[in-house]
């Protein structure tokens, strides 16, 4: 009987484990622990306890066995590993630590978005009126929420189940997305098959917060591509990219308007084929004098008449074209260079060794001009040259007589500081009311007889001295001497001992107002504005045919951002993260090769190795 009990007693172990695991599994899956899951767990623990008591009572030698010791160690080691995994998952869920190891950081929000969300002044809520939103849309909104859980939230609304909310937001179609900040609401987009884009949401959020929108004017009237046209040779894709990044794009005809609009942040001159008129160039110069910024893209074999205008910046357009036999676009030949080398500048600081495409570009040259800082942006390879004879193509060769060897510069960025003017008028105005104290200074001139004292009296405030001193324009117009003039009245009582000098403090009180009025011109003279210019020897790189190629769009958008003088924290130029295509496109020949390798080559190698080993050991 005892042997029979020993034989079947171990069944209690498996029964107790089964009931315990069943209770834990059902409770975890359903989320309800009472009463069935808890009963199963309690029953399993009781049965396991009975089994342990049996082992300790009837099999006293069980705990002394080496197998028991090894089994116990293995059991505790397994339990410890499971406990560590549970704690790690618990902490990961509570702390929400995420690592994006994708090559293009697909699941990481742009730095501009992170800065905007973390600096929200008021709570923001996103309403998505869709019963089954795209999974990527939900993931994007969750990424926003993680940045600021206390200031950003979202809600997915079923339009059929919530007609009140539909009427409140005036929803027109399923998939509408709205932003809400306090009492303000703004429509974002309507989701169809595509998920919600980060650029759309961030742009709308910045606008709703009252952020300034960038205004770009595209110059028209000289053969430039139309802003709203479509096709491979148009710039509609670039215009759409600007609009997706919180920019307003307008056309500008300087002949009709006569001047650059005051709200213009950037004026873009995209591929003019005919010359600009003198009034247009004067309007652009006036725009520069106000601290404006201009983007100039000039194609080869065109004459927009910008030589003298660009010459004031020290920039010259080369009439030749860039030929690069080492780096060029397949299908276009060496006349379409690829650029891998960039200058040190905010426009190109993150480009690394990625390339931009410039189909048929003209080189640029630049000289040092006082007050102008020029930085080259784009370089061709050392094997390139500027070709003067286009008829030799496509088999061009470097000709020492008419060609210029590389590396060539295809684009430059220039900046020029502009000081505030009209300083003399502001300085001379405070001098007029101070002519009254001249009567007080007259006794001092009679008493200071020695020539040595005369210079000291001339150091006193010019505005307080006799009319002889007031007539000196240099003393009045120079704001730098003002601090010295203010300090000298304190020395006047020491130099003049007569009783009349006791009235000098009245003179001192009067000049005390002078520094306050003259602080304005001093500060004004320190204020500077900056005119900016970017010149590229090609405009085809931003057309629809090439805009999305590699870094072309980044180069264009970065140029506009730098020209607009947008601070890096406020720059909302957000590019969608590209998905790197890792699919292998196999031809039938490659497919047959892989099949033979997997089904024949490796097995034959394995059998051959086994045969060699068998032969050596027999």
Coordinates of C-alpha atoms in Angstrom, one line a residue:
X1 CA 0.0 0.0 0.0
X2 CA 2.8 2.4 0.9
X3 CA 4.5 1.6 -2.4
X4 CA 1.3 2.4 -4.3
X5 CA 1.0 5.7 -2.5
X6 CA 4.6 6.6 -3.3
X7 CA 4.0 5.7 -6.9
X8 CA 1.0 8.0 -7.3
X9 CA 1.9 10.6 -4.8
X10 CA 4.0 12.6 -7.3
X11 CA 0.8 13.2 -9.2
X12 CA 0.0 15.9 -6.6
X13 CA 3.1 17.9 -7.8
X14 CA 1.8 18.1 -11.4
X15 CA -1.8 18.7 -10.3
X16 CA -0.7 21.6 -8.0
X17 CA 1.4 23.2 -10.7
X18 CA -1.4 22.8 -13.2
X19 CA -4.0 24.5 -11.0
X20 CA -1.6 27.3 -10.1
X21 CA -0.6 28.1 -13.6
X22 CA -4.3 27.8 -14.8
X23 CA -5.3 30.4 -12.1
X24 CA -2.5 32.8 -13.0
X25 CA -3.2 32.5 -16.7
X26 CA -7.0 33.1 -16.5
X27 CA -6.5 36.0 -14.1
X28 CA -3.9 37.7 -16.3
X29 CA -5.9 37.2 -19.6
X30 CA -9.3 38.3 -18.3
X31 CA -8.1 40.8 -15.7
X32 CA -10.7 39.3 -13.2
X33 CA -9.1 37.5 -10.3
X34 CA -12.2 36.5 -8.3
X35 CA -13.6 34.0 -7.8
X36 CA -12.4 31.3 -10.2
X37 CA -8.7 32.3 -10.8
X38 CA -8.2 32.9 -7.1
X39 CA -9.8 29.5 -6.2
X40 CA -7.5 27.7 -8.7
X41 CA -4.4 29.4 -7.3
X42 CA -5.3 28.6 -3.7
X43 CA -6.1 24.9 -4.6
X44 CA -2.9 24.6 -6.4
X45 CA -0.8 26.0 -3.6
X46 CA -2.6 23.8 -1.0
X47 CA -1.9 20.7 -3.1
X48 CA 1.8 21.7 -3.5
X49 CA 2.0 22.2 0.2
X50 CA 0.6 18.7 0.9
X51 CA 3.1 17.3 -1.6
X52 CA 6.0 19.0 0.2
X53 CA 4.8 17.8 3.6
X54 CA 4.7 14.2 2.2
X55 CA 8.3 14.5 1.0
X56 CA 9.5 15.8 4.4
X57 CA 7.6 13.2 6.4
X58 CA 7.8 9.9 4.4
X59 CA 10.9 10.5 2.4
X60 CA 13.4 12.0 4.9
X61 CA 16.3 11.2 2.7
X62 CA 14.8 13.3 -0.2
X63 CA 16.3 16.6 0.9
X64 CA 19.8 15.1 1.3
X65 CA 20.0 13.8 -2.2
X66 CA 22.3 15.6 -4.7
X67 CA 19.5 15.5 -7.2
X68 CA 17.3 17.4 -4.8
X69 CA 20.0 20.0 -4.2
X70 CA 20.6 20.4 -8.0
X71 CA 16.8 20.6 -8.7
X72 CA 16.3 23.1 -5.9
X73 CA 19.1 25.3 -7.2
X74 CA 17.7 25.1 -10.7
X75 CA 14.2 26.0 -9.4
X76 CA 15.4 29.0 -7.5
X77 CA 17.6 30.1 -10.5
X78 CA 14.6 29.9 -12.8
X79 CA 12.4 31.7 -10.4
X80 CA 15.0 34.4 -10.0
X81 CA 15.3 34.9 -13.8
X82 CA 11.5 35.1 -14.1
X83 CA 11.3 37.6 -11.3
X84 CA 14.0 39.8 -12.9
X85 CA 12.1 39.7 -16.2
X86 CA 8.9 40.6 -14.5
X87 CA 10.5 43.5 -12.7
X88 CA 12.2 44.7 -15.9
X89 CA 8.9 44.7 -17.8
X90 CA 7.2 46.4 -14.9
X91 CA 9.8 49.2 -14.8
X92 CA 9.7 49.5 -18.6
X93 CA 6.0 50.0 -18.6
X94 CA 6.0 52.5 -15.8
X95 CA 9.0 54.5 -17.1
X96 CA 8.1 54.2 -20.8
X97 CA 11.7 54.1 -22.0
X98 CA 11.9 53.6 -25.7
X99 CA 14.8 53.1 -28.1
X100 CA 14.5 53.8 -31.8
X101 CA 17.1 51.6 -33.5
X102 CA 15.8 52.2 -37.0
X103 CA 18.3 53.6 -39.5
X104 CA 16.2 56.7 -40.3
X105 CA 14.7 57.1 -36.8
X106 CA 11.2 56.4 -38.1
X107 CA 9.5 56.3 -34.7
X108 CA 11.2 59.4 -33.2
X109 CA 9.6 62.8 -33.4
X110 CA 11.6 65.6 -35.0
X111 CA 13.5 68.0 -32.6
X112 CA 11.3 70.9 -33.6
X113 CA 8.2 68.9 -32.6
X114 CA 9.8 67.9 -29.3
X115 CA 10.7 71.5 -28.5
X116 CA 7.2 72.7 -29.4
X117 CA 5.4 70.1 -27.3
X118 CA 7.6 70.5 -24.2
X119 CA 7.1 74.3 -24.3
X120 CA 3.3 74.2 -24.6
X121 CA 1.7 77.0 -22.5
X122 CA -1.7 75.5 -22.4
X123 CA -3.1 71.9 -22.6
X124 CA -3.7 70.6 -26.1
X125 CA -6.2 68.0 -27.2
X126 CA -6.4 66.2 -30.6
X127 CA -9.8 64.9 -31.7
X128 CA -9.8 62.2 -34.3
X129 CA -13.3 61.5 -35.7
X130 CA -12.8 57.9 -36.9
X131 CA -14.0 54.6 -35.6
X132 CA -11.0 52.7 -36.9
X133 CA -8.1 55.1 -37.3
X134 CA -4.8 54.0 -38.9
X135 CA -2.5 52.3 -36.4
X136 CA 0.4 54.6 -37.4
X137 CA -1.8 57.6 -36.6
X138 CA -2.4 56.2 -33.1
X139 CA 1.3 55.5 -32.7
X140 CA 2.1 59.1 -33.7
X141 CA -0.4 60.6 -31.3
X142 CA 1.0 58.4 -28.5
X143 CA 4.5 59.7 -29.3
X144 CA 3.2 63.2 -28.8
X145 CA 1.5 62.3 -25.6
X146 CA 4.7 60.7 -24.1
X147 CA 6.6 64.0 -24.5
X148 CA 4.1 65.9 -22.3
X149 CA 1.4 63.7 -20.7
X150 CA 0.1 66.6 -18.6
X151 CA -0.3 69.0 -21.6
X152 CA -1.1 66.8 -24.6
X153 CA -3.9 64.3 -25.0
X154 CA -5.9 62.8 -27.8
X155 CA -9.3 61.1 -28.1
X156 CA -10.6 58.8 -30.8
X157 CA -14.2 59.5 -31.5
X158 CA -16.7 57.2 -33.2
X159 CA -18.9 59.7 -35.2
X160 CA -21.9 57.5 -35.1
X161 CA -21.8 57.0 -31.4
X162 CA -21.2 60.7 -30.6
X163 CA -23.4 62.9 -32.7
X164 CA -23.1 65.7 -30.1
X165 CA -19.4 66.0 -30.6
X166 CA -19.9 65.8 -34.4
X167 CA -22.2 68.7 -34.3
X168 CA -20.0 70.7 -31.8
X169 CA -16.9 70.4 -34.1
X170 CA -19.0 70.6 -37.3
X171 CA -17.4 67.4 -38.7
X172 CA -18.0 67.2 -42.4
X173 CA -16.6 63.7 -43.1
X174 CA -15.3 60.6 -41.3
X175 CA -11.5 61.0 -40.6
X176 CA -11.5 64.7 -39.7
X177 CA -8.9 65.7 -37.2
X178 CA -9.2 68.8 -35.0
X179 CA -6.9 70.6 -32.5
X180 CA -8.3 72.2 -29.4
X181 CA -6.5 74.7 -27.1
X182 CA -8.9 76.2 -24.5
X183 CA -11.7 77.8 -26.5
X184 CA -9.8 77.7 -29.8
X185 CA -10.3 74.9 -32.3
X186 CA -8.6 74.3 -35.7
X187 CA -9.2 71.8 -38.4
X188 CA -6.0 69.9 -39.2
X189 CA -6.8 67.4 -42.0
X190 CA -9.0 64.5 -43.1
X191 CA -7.5 61.1 -42.8
X192 CA -8.2 58.8 -45.7
X193 CA -5.9 55.9 -46.4
X194 CA -2.7 57.7 -45.4
X195 CA -1.9 58.2 -41.7
X196 CA -1.7 61.5 -39.9
X197 CA 1.7 63.2 -40.8
X198 CA 3.9 64.8 -38.1
X199 CA 4.5 67.9 -40.2
X200 CA 0.7 68.5 -40.5
X201 CA 0.1 68.2 -36.8
X202 CA 3.1 70.2 -35.7
X203 CA 2.4 73.0 -38.2
X204 CA -1.3 73.3 -37.2
X205 CA -0.3 73.3 -33.5
X206 CA 2.3 76.1 -34.0
X207 CA -0.3 78.1 -35.9
X208 CA -3.0 77.6 -33.2
X209 CA -0.5 78.8 -30.6
X210 CA 0.0 82.0 -32.5
X211 CA 3.3 81.3 -34.1
X212 CA 4.5 83.5 -37.0
X213 CA 4.2 82.0 -40.4
X214 CA 7.0 82.3 -42.9
X215 CA 6.1 84.4 -46.0
X216 CA 8.0 83.5 -49.2
X217 CA 7.5 85.5 -52.4
X218 CA 8.4 83.8 -55.8
X219 CA 9.6 86.4 -58.3
X220 CA 7.7 86.2 -61.6
X221 CA 7.9 87.8 -65.0
X222 CA 11.3 86.7 -66.3
X223 CA 10.6 83.1 -67.5
X224 CA 10.5 81.6 -64.0
X225 CA 8.4 78.5 -63.5
X226 CA 4.8 79.2 -62.4
X227 CA 4.1 78.7 -58.7
X228 CA 0.8 76.7 -59.2
X229 CA 1.8 74.8 -62.4
X230 CA 2.3 71.1 -62.3
X231 CA 4.6 68.7 -64.2
X232 CA 8.2 67.5 -63.8
X233 CA 9.6 70.9 -64.7
X234 CA 7.4 72.9 -62.3
X235 CA 8.2 73.7 -58.7
X236 CA 4.8 72.7 -57.2
X237 CA 6.4 70.0 -55.0
X238 CA 8.8 72.6 -53.5
X239 CA 5.9 75.0 -52.9
X240 CA 3.9 72.3 -51.3
X241 CA 6.8 71.4 -49.0
X242 CA 7.1 75.0 -47.9
X243 CA 3.3 75.1 -47.2
X244 CA 3.6 71.9 -45.2
X245 CA 6.2 73.6 -43.1
X246 CA 4.1 76.6 -42.0
X247 CA 5.0 78.9 -44.9
X248 CA 2.8 81.1 -47.1
X249 CA 4.0 81.2 -50.8
X250 CA 2.9 84.1 -53.0
X251 CA 3.9 85.3 -56.5
X252 CA 5.6 88.7 -56.9
X253 CA 5.8 90.8 -60.0
X254 CA 8.1 93.7 -59.1
X255 CA 7.3 95.6 -62.3
X256 CA 3.6 95.8 -61.3
X257 CA 4.1 96.2 -57.6
X258 CA 7.2 98.4 -57.6
X259 CA 8.6 97.2 -54.3
X260 CA 9.0 94.1 -52.1
X261 CA 6.0 93.6 -49.7
X262 CA 6.7 94.5 -46.1
X263 CA 5.7 91.0 -44.9
X264 CA 8.2 89.2 -47.1
X265 CA 10.6 87.0 -45.2
X266 CA 12.3 85.6 -48.3
X267 CA 12.2 86.6 -52.0
X268 CA 13.0 83.6 -54.3
X269 CA 14.3 84.2 -57.8
X270 CA 13.9 80.7 -59.4
X271 CA 15.6 80.2 -62.8
X272 CA 15.0 83.6 -64.6
X273 CA 15.7 83.4 -68.3
X274 CA 15.4 87.1 -69.2
X275 CA 17.0 90.1 -67.6
X276 CA 15.6 92.0 -64.7
X277 CA 14.8 95.7 -65.2
X278 CA 16.7 98.4 -63.3
X279 CA 13.7 99.3 -61.1
X280 CA 13.4 95.7 -60.0
X281 CA 17.0 95.5 -59.0
X282 CA 16.6 98.8 -57.1
X283 CA 13.6 97.4 -55.3
X284 CA 15.6 94.4 -54.3
X285 CA 18.5 96.6 -53.1
X286 CA 16.0 98.6 -51.0
X287 CA 14.7 95.3 -49.6
X288 CA 18.3 94.4 -48.7
X289 CA 18.7 97.7 -47.0
X290 CA 15.8 96.8 -44.8
X291 CA 17.5 93.5 -43.8
X292 CA 15.8 91.3 -46.4
X293 CA 16.9 87.9 -47.8
X294 CA 16.9 86.7 -51.4
X295 CA 17.4 83.2 -52.8
X296 CA 18.8 83.3 -56.4
X297 CA 18.9 80.2 -58.6
X298 CA 20.4 80.9 -62.0
X299 CA 20.7 78.2 -64.7
X300 CA 23.5 77.9 -67.3
X301 CA 23.0 79.5 -70.7
X302 CA 20.8 82.2 -69.3
X303 CA 21.5 86.0 -68.8
X304 CA 19.2 87.5 -66.2
X305 CA 21.4 90.6 -66.0
X306 CA 22.5 90.1 -62.4
X307 CA 26.3 90.6 -62.9
X308 CA 26.5 94.1 -61.4
X309 CA 23.9 93.4 -58.8
X310 CA 25.7 90.3 -57.5
X311 CA 29.0 92.0 -58.0
X312 CA 28.2 94.3 -55.0
X313 CA 28.3 91.1 -52.9
X314 CA 31.5 89.9 -54.5
X315 CA 29.8 87.0 -56.4
X316 CA 30.3 86.2 -60.1
X317 CA 28.4 83.8 -62.3
X318 CA 30.6 81.7 -64.5
X319 CA 29.3 81.3 -68.1
X320 CA 30.7 77.8 -68.4
X321 CA 29.0 74.6 -67.1
X322 CA 30.3 72.2 -64.4
X323 CA 31.6 68.8 -65.7
X324 CA 32.4 66.1 -63.1
X325 CA 33.6 62.8 -64.6
X326 CA 33.9 61.2 -61.2
X327 CA 30.5 62.0 -59.7
X328 CA 27.5 62.3 -62.0
X329 CA 23.9 61.1 -62.3
X330 CA 23.4 58.0 -64.3
X331 CA 21.5 58.7 -67.5
X332 CA 22.6 62.4 -67.6
X333 CA 26.3 62.2 -68.0
X334 CA 29.1 64.1 -66.3
X335 CA 27.3 67.4 -66.9
X336 CA 24.9 66.5 -64.0
X337 CA 27.3 66.5 -61.0
X338 CA 26.6 64.8 -57.7
X339 CA 27.7 66.9 -54.7
X340 CA 29.2 65.1 -51.7
X341 CA 31.3 67.8 -50.3
X342 CA 29.7 70.7 -48.4
X343 CA 30.9 73.9 -46.7
X344 CA 30.6 74.5 -43.0
X345 CA 27.3 76.4 -42.8
X346 CA 24.0 75.9 -41.0
X347 CA 22.3 75.0 -44.3
X348 CA 24.6 72.0 -44.8
X349 CA 25.8 71.1 -41.3
X350 CA 23.9 67.8 -41.1
X351 CA 24.5 66.6 -44.6
X352 CA 27.5 64.4 -43.9
X353 CA 28.5 62.4 -47.0
X354 CA 25.0 62.2 -48.5
X355 CA 24.6 63.6 -52.0
X356 CA 22.6 66.3 -53.8
X357 CA 21.8 66.2 -57.5
X358 CA 22.4 69.3 -59.7
X359 CA 21.5 68.5 -63.4
X360 CA 23.5 70.9 -65.6
X361 CA 24.9 73.6 -63.2
X362 CA 27.1 76.7 -63.7
X363 CA 30.0 77.3 -61.3
X364 CA 30.3 80.5 -59.2
X365 CA 33.2 82.6 -58.2
X366 CA 33.5 85.0 -55.3
X367 CA 35.8 87.7 -53.9
X368 CA 36.2 89.3 -50.5
X369 CA 34.1 92.4 -50.2
X370 CA 34.2 94.6 -47.1
X371 CA 31.3 94.0 -44.8
X372 CA 30.2 90.8 -46.7
X373 CA 30.8 87.3 -45.3
X374 CA 30.6 84.6 -48.0
X375 CA 30.6 80.9 -47.3
X376 CA 30.8 78.3 -50.1
X377 CA 28.1 75.6 -49.8
X378 CA 28.6 73.1 -52.6
X379 CA 31.8 71.6 -54.1
X380 CA 32.4 69.3 -57.0
X381 CA 35.2 66.7 -57.0
X382 CA 38.8 67.4 -57.7
X383 CA 38.5 65.9 -61.1
X384 CA 35.8 68.3 -62.2
X385 CA 36.2 71.4 -64.4
X386 CA 34.3 74.3 -65.9
X387 CA 33.7 73.5 -69.5
X388 CA 33.6 76.4 -72.0
X389 CA 32.9 74.5 -75.2
X390 CA 29.6 72.7 -74.8
X391 CA 29.7 71.4 -78.4
X392 CA 32.4 68.9 -77.4
X393 CA 29.9 66.9 -75.3
X394 CA 29.2 64.3 -74.2
X395 CA 32.8 63.4 -74.5
X396 CA 34.2 66.5 -72.8
X397 CA 37.9 66.8 -72.0
X398 CA 39.7 69.4 -69.9
X399 CA 41.2 72.1 -72.1
X400 CA 43.8 74.2 -70.3
X401 CA 43.1 77.3 -72.5
X402 CA 39.4 77.9 -72.0
X403 CA 38.4 75.6 -69.1
X404 CA 38.8 76.1 -65.4
X405 CA 39.9 73.1 -63.3
X406 CA 38.0 72.1 -60.2
X407 CA 37.0 71.6 -57.5
X408 CA 34.2 74.1 -58.4
X409 CA 31.7 76.0 -56.2
X410 CA 28.1 75.6 -57.2
X411 CA 26.5 77.6 -54.4
X412 CA 27.3 80.2 -51.8
X413 CA 25.7 81.9 -48.9
X414 CA 26.4 85.5 -48.0
X415 CA 25.5 87.8 -45.2
X416 CA 26.0 91.6 -44.7
X417 CA 25.4 93.5 -41.5
X418 CA 23.5 96.8 -41.8
X419 CA 23.9 99.5 -39.1
X420 CA 21.0 101.7 -38.0
X421 CA 21.2 105.2 -39.5
X422 CA 20.0 108.7 -38.7
X423 CA 22.1 108.9 -35.5
X424 CA 23.1 112.6 -35.8
X425 CA 19.6 113.9 -35.8
X426 CA 18.8 112.0 -32.6
X427 CA 21.9 113.4 -30.9
X428 CA 21.5 117.0 -31.8
X429 CA 17.9 117.3 -30.6
X430 CA 18.7 117.2 -26.8
X431 CA 21.3 120.0 -27.2
X432 CA 18.8 122.8 -27.8
X433 CA 17.1 123.1 -24.4
X434 CA 20.5 123.3 -22.7
X435 CA 21.5 126.7 -24.1
X436 CA 19.8 128.5 -21.1
X437 CA 22.6 127.7 -18.5
X438 CA 25.1 129.8 -20.6
X439 CA 24.5 132.8 -18.3
X440 CA 25.7 130.9 -15.3
X441 CA 29.0 129.9 -17.0
X442 CA 29.9 133.4 -18.0
X443 CA 31.4 134.4 -14.5
X444 CA 33.6 131.3 -14.7
X445 CA 35.3 132.4 -17.9
X446 CA 36.2 135.8 -16.3
X447 CA 37.7 134.3 -13.3
X448 CA 39.8 131.5 -15.0
X449 CA 42.5 133.8 -16.4
X450 CA 45.3 131.4 -16.9
X451 CA 45.5 129.5 -20.2
X452 CA 46.1 126.3 -18.3
X453 CA 42.6 126.4 -16.9
X454 CA 41.0 127.1 -20.2
X455 CA 41.2 123.5 -21.5
X456 CA 39.6 122.3 -18.3
X457 CA 36.7 124.5 -18.8
X458 CA 36.4 123.2 -22.3
X459 CA 36.0 119.7 -20.9
X460 CA 32.8 120.7 -19.2
X461 CA 29.6 119.8 -20.9
X462 CA 29.6 121.5 -24.4
X463 CA 25.9 122.1 -24.2
X464 CA 26.4 124.1 -20.9
X465 CA 29.3 126.3 -22.1
X466 CA 29.2 129.6 -23.9
X467 CA 28.0 129.9 -27.4
X468 CA 31.6 129.5 -28.6
X469 CA 31.5 126.0 -27.4
X470 CA 28.1 125.3 -28.7
X471 CA 29.1 126.2 -32.2
X472 CA 31.5 123.2 -32.3
X473 CA 29.5 120.5 -34.2
X474 CA 32.0 117.7 -33.4
X475 CA 31.3 118.0 -29.6
X476 CA 27.5 117.9 -30.2
X477 CA 27.4 115.1 -32.7
X478 CA 29.7 112.6 -31.0
X479 CA 27.8 110.5 -28.5
X480 CA 30.9 108.8 -27.3
X481 CA 32.1 112.0 -25.5
X482 CA 28.9 112.2 -23.6
X483 CA 30.1 110.2 -20.5
X484 CA 33.1 112.4 -20.2
X485 CA 31.0 115.5 -20.4
X486 CA 28.8 114.2 -17.6
X487 CA 31.7 113.5 -15.3
X488 CA 33.5 116.8 -15.7
X489 CA 31.0 119.0 -13.8
X490 CA 32.0 117.1 -10.6
X491 CA 35.6 118.5 -11.1
X492 CA 34.4 122.0 -11.8
X493 CA 34.0 123.0 -8.1
X494 CA 37.6 121.9 -7.4
X495 CA 39.0 124.1 -10.2
X496 CA 36.9 127.1 -9.5
X497 CA 37.0 128.5 -5.9
X498 CA 34.9 131.6 -6.4
X499 CA 31.5 131.8 -4.7
X500 CA 29.8 132.0 -8.1
X501 CA 30.8 128.4 -8.7
X502 CA 28.4 127.3 -6.0
X503 CA 25.7 127.6 -8.7
X504 CA 27.6 125.0 -10.8
X505 CA 25.5 122.1 -9.3
X506 CA 22.6 123.6 -11.1
X507 CA 24.6 123.1 -14.3
X508 CA 25.4 119.5 -13.2
X509 CA 21.7 118.8 -12.7
X510 CA 20.9 119.9 -16.2
X511 CA 23.4 117.6 -18.0
X512 CA 22.1 114.6 -15.9
X513 CA 19.2 114.6 -18.3
X514 CA 21.5 114.6 -21.3
X515 CA 22.8 111.0 -20.8
X516 CA 19.2 109.7 -20.6
X517 CA 18.3 111.4 -23.9
X518 CA 21.5 110.4 -25.5
X519 CA 21.3 106.7 -24.4
X520 CA 18.9 106.1 -27.3
X521 CA 21.4 106.9 -30.0
X522 CA 24.1 104.9 -28.3
X523 CA 21.8 101.9 -28.2
X524 CA 20.6 102.5 -31.7
X525 CA 24.1 102.6 -33.1
X526 CA 24.7 99.1 -31.6
X527 CA 21.6 97.6 -33.2
X528 CA 22.4 95.9 -36.5
X529 CA 20.3 94.2 -39.1
X530 CA 21.5 91.6 -41.5
X531 CA 20.8 91.1 -45.2
X532 CA 21.2 87.5 -46.5
X533 CA 21.7 86.0 -49.9
X534 CA 22.0 82.5 -51.3
X535 CA 23.1 82.0 -54.9
X536 CA 23.0 78.6 -56.6
X537 CA 24.1 77.9 -60.2
X538 CA 21.1 75.7 -61.0
X539 CA 17.4 75.7 -60.5
X540 CA 16.5 72.3 -61.9
X541 CA 17.5 70.6 -58.6
X542 CA 14.2 71.8 -57.0
X543 CA 11.9 71.0 -59.8
X544 CA 9.4 68.1 -59.3
X545 CA 11.7 65.7 -61.2
X546 CA 14.6 66.1 -58.8
X547 CA 13.1 67.6 -55.6
X548 CA 12.7 64.3 -53.7
X549 CA 16.0 63.0 -54.8
X550 CA 18.3 62.5 -51.8
X551 CA 19.1 65.8 -50.0
X552 CA 17.7 68.2 -52.7
X553 CA 14.6 69.0 -50.7
X554 CA 16.6 69.4 -47.5
X555 CA 19.0 71.8 -49.2
X556 CA 16.2 73.9 -50.5
X557 CA 14.2 74.0 -47.3
X558 CA 17.3 74.7 -45.2
X559 CA 18.3 77.5 -47.5
X560 CA 14.9 79.2 -47.0
X561 CA 15.0 78.6 -43.3
X562 CA 18.4 80.2 -43.0
X563 CA 17.5 83.1 -45.2
X564 CA 14.4 83.8 -43.1
X565 CA 16.7 83.9 -40.0
X566 CA 14.5 81.4 -38.2
X567 CA 16.0 80.3 -34.9
X568 CA 16.7 76.6 -34.7
X569 CA 14.2 76.2 -31.8
X570 CA 11.5 77.9 -33.9
X571 CA 12.3 76.2 -37.2
X572 CA 9.4 74.0 -38.1
X573 CA 10.9 72.5 -41.2
X574 CA 10.0 68.9 -40.5
X575 CA 10.8 66.2 -43.1
X576 CA 9.0 62.9 -43.0
X577 CA 11.1 60.0 -42.0
X578 CA 11.8 57.9 -45.1
X579 CA 11.4 54.1 -44.9
X580 CA 14.6 52.5 -46.2
X581 CA 13.6 49.8 -48.7
X582 CA 15.4 46.6 -47.7
X583 CA 13.6 44.3 -50.1
X584 CA 15.8 42.1 -52.4
X585 CA 14.7 42.2 -56.0
X586 CA 15.8 38.8 -57.4
X587 CA 16.1 38.0 -61.0
X588 CA 15.4 34.4 -62.1
X589 CA 19.1 33.8 -62.4
X590 CA 19.7 34.9 -58.8
X591 CA 16.7 32.8 -57.6
X592 CA 18.1 29.7 -59.3
X593 CA 21.6 30.3 -57.8
X594 CA 20.2 30.6 -54.3
X595 CA 18.1 27.5 -54.8
X596 CA 21.1 25.4 -55.8
X597 CA 23.1 26.9 -53.0
X598 CA 20.5 26.0 -50.3
X599 CA 19.4 22.6 -51.7
X600 CA 22.7 21.2 -53.2
X601 CA 25.8 23.2 -52.3
X602 CA 25.5 23.3 -48.5
X603 CA 24.3 19.6 -48.2
X604 CA 27.1 18.4 -50.4
X605 CA 29.6 20.4 -48.3
X606 CA 28.2 18.9 -45.1
X607 CA 28.3 15.3 -46.4
X608 CA 31.8 15.8 -47.7
X609 CA 33.0 17.1 -44.4
X610 CA 31.4 14.1 -42.6
X611 CA 33.0 11.7 -45.0
X612 CA 36.5 13.2 -44.4
X613 CA 36.0 13.1 -40.7
X614 CA 34.9 9.5 -40.8
X615 CA 37.8 8.5 -43.0
X616 CA 40.4 10.1 -40.7
X617 CA 38.9 8.5 -37.5
X618 CA 38.3 4.9 -38.8

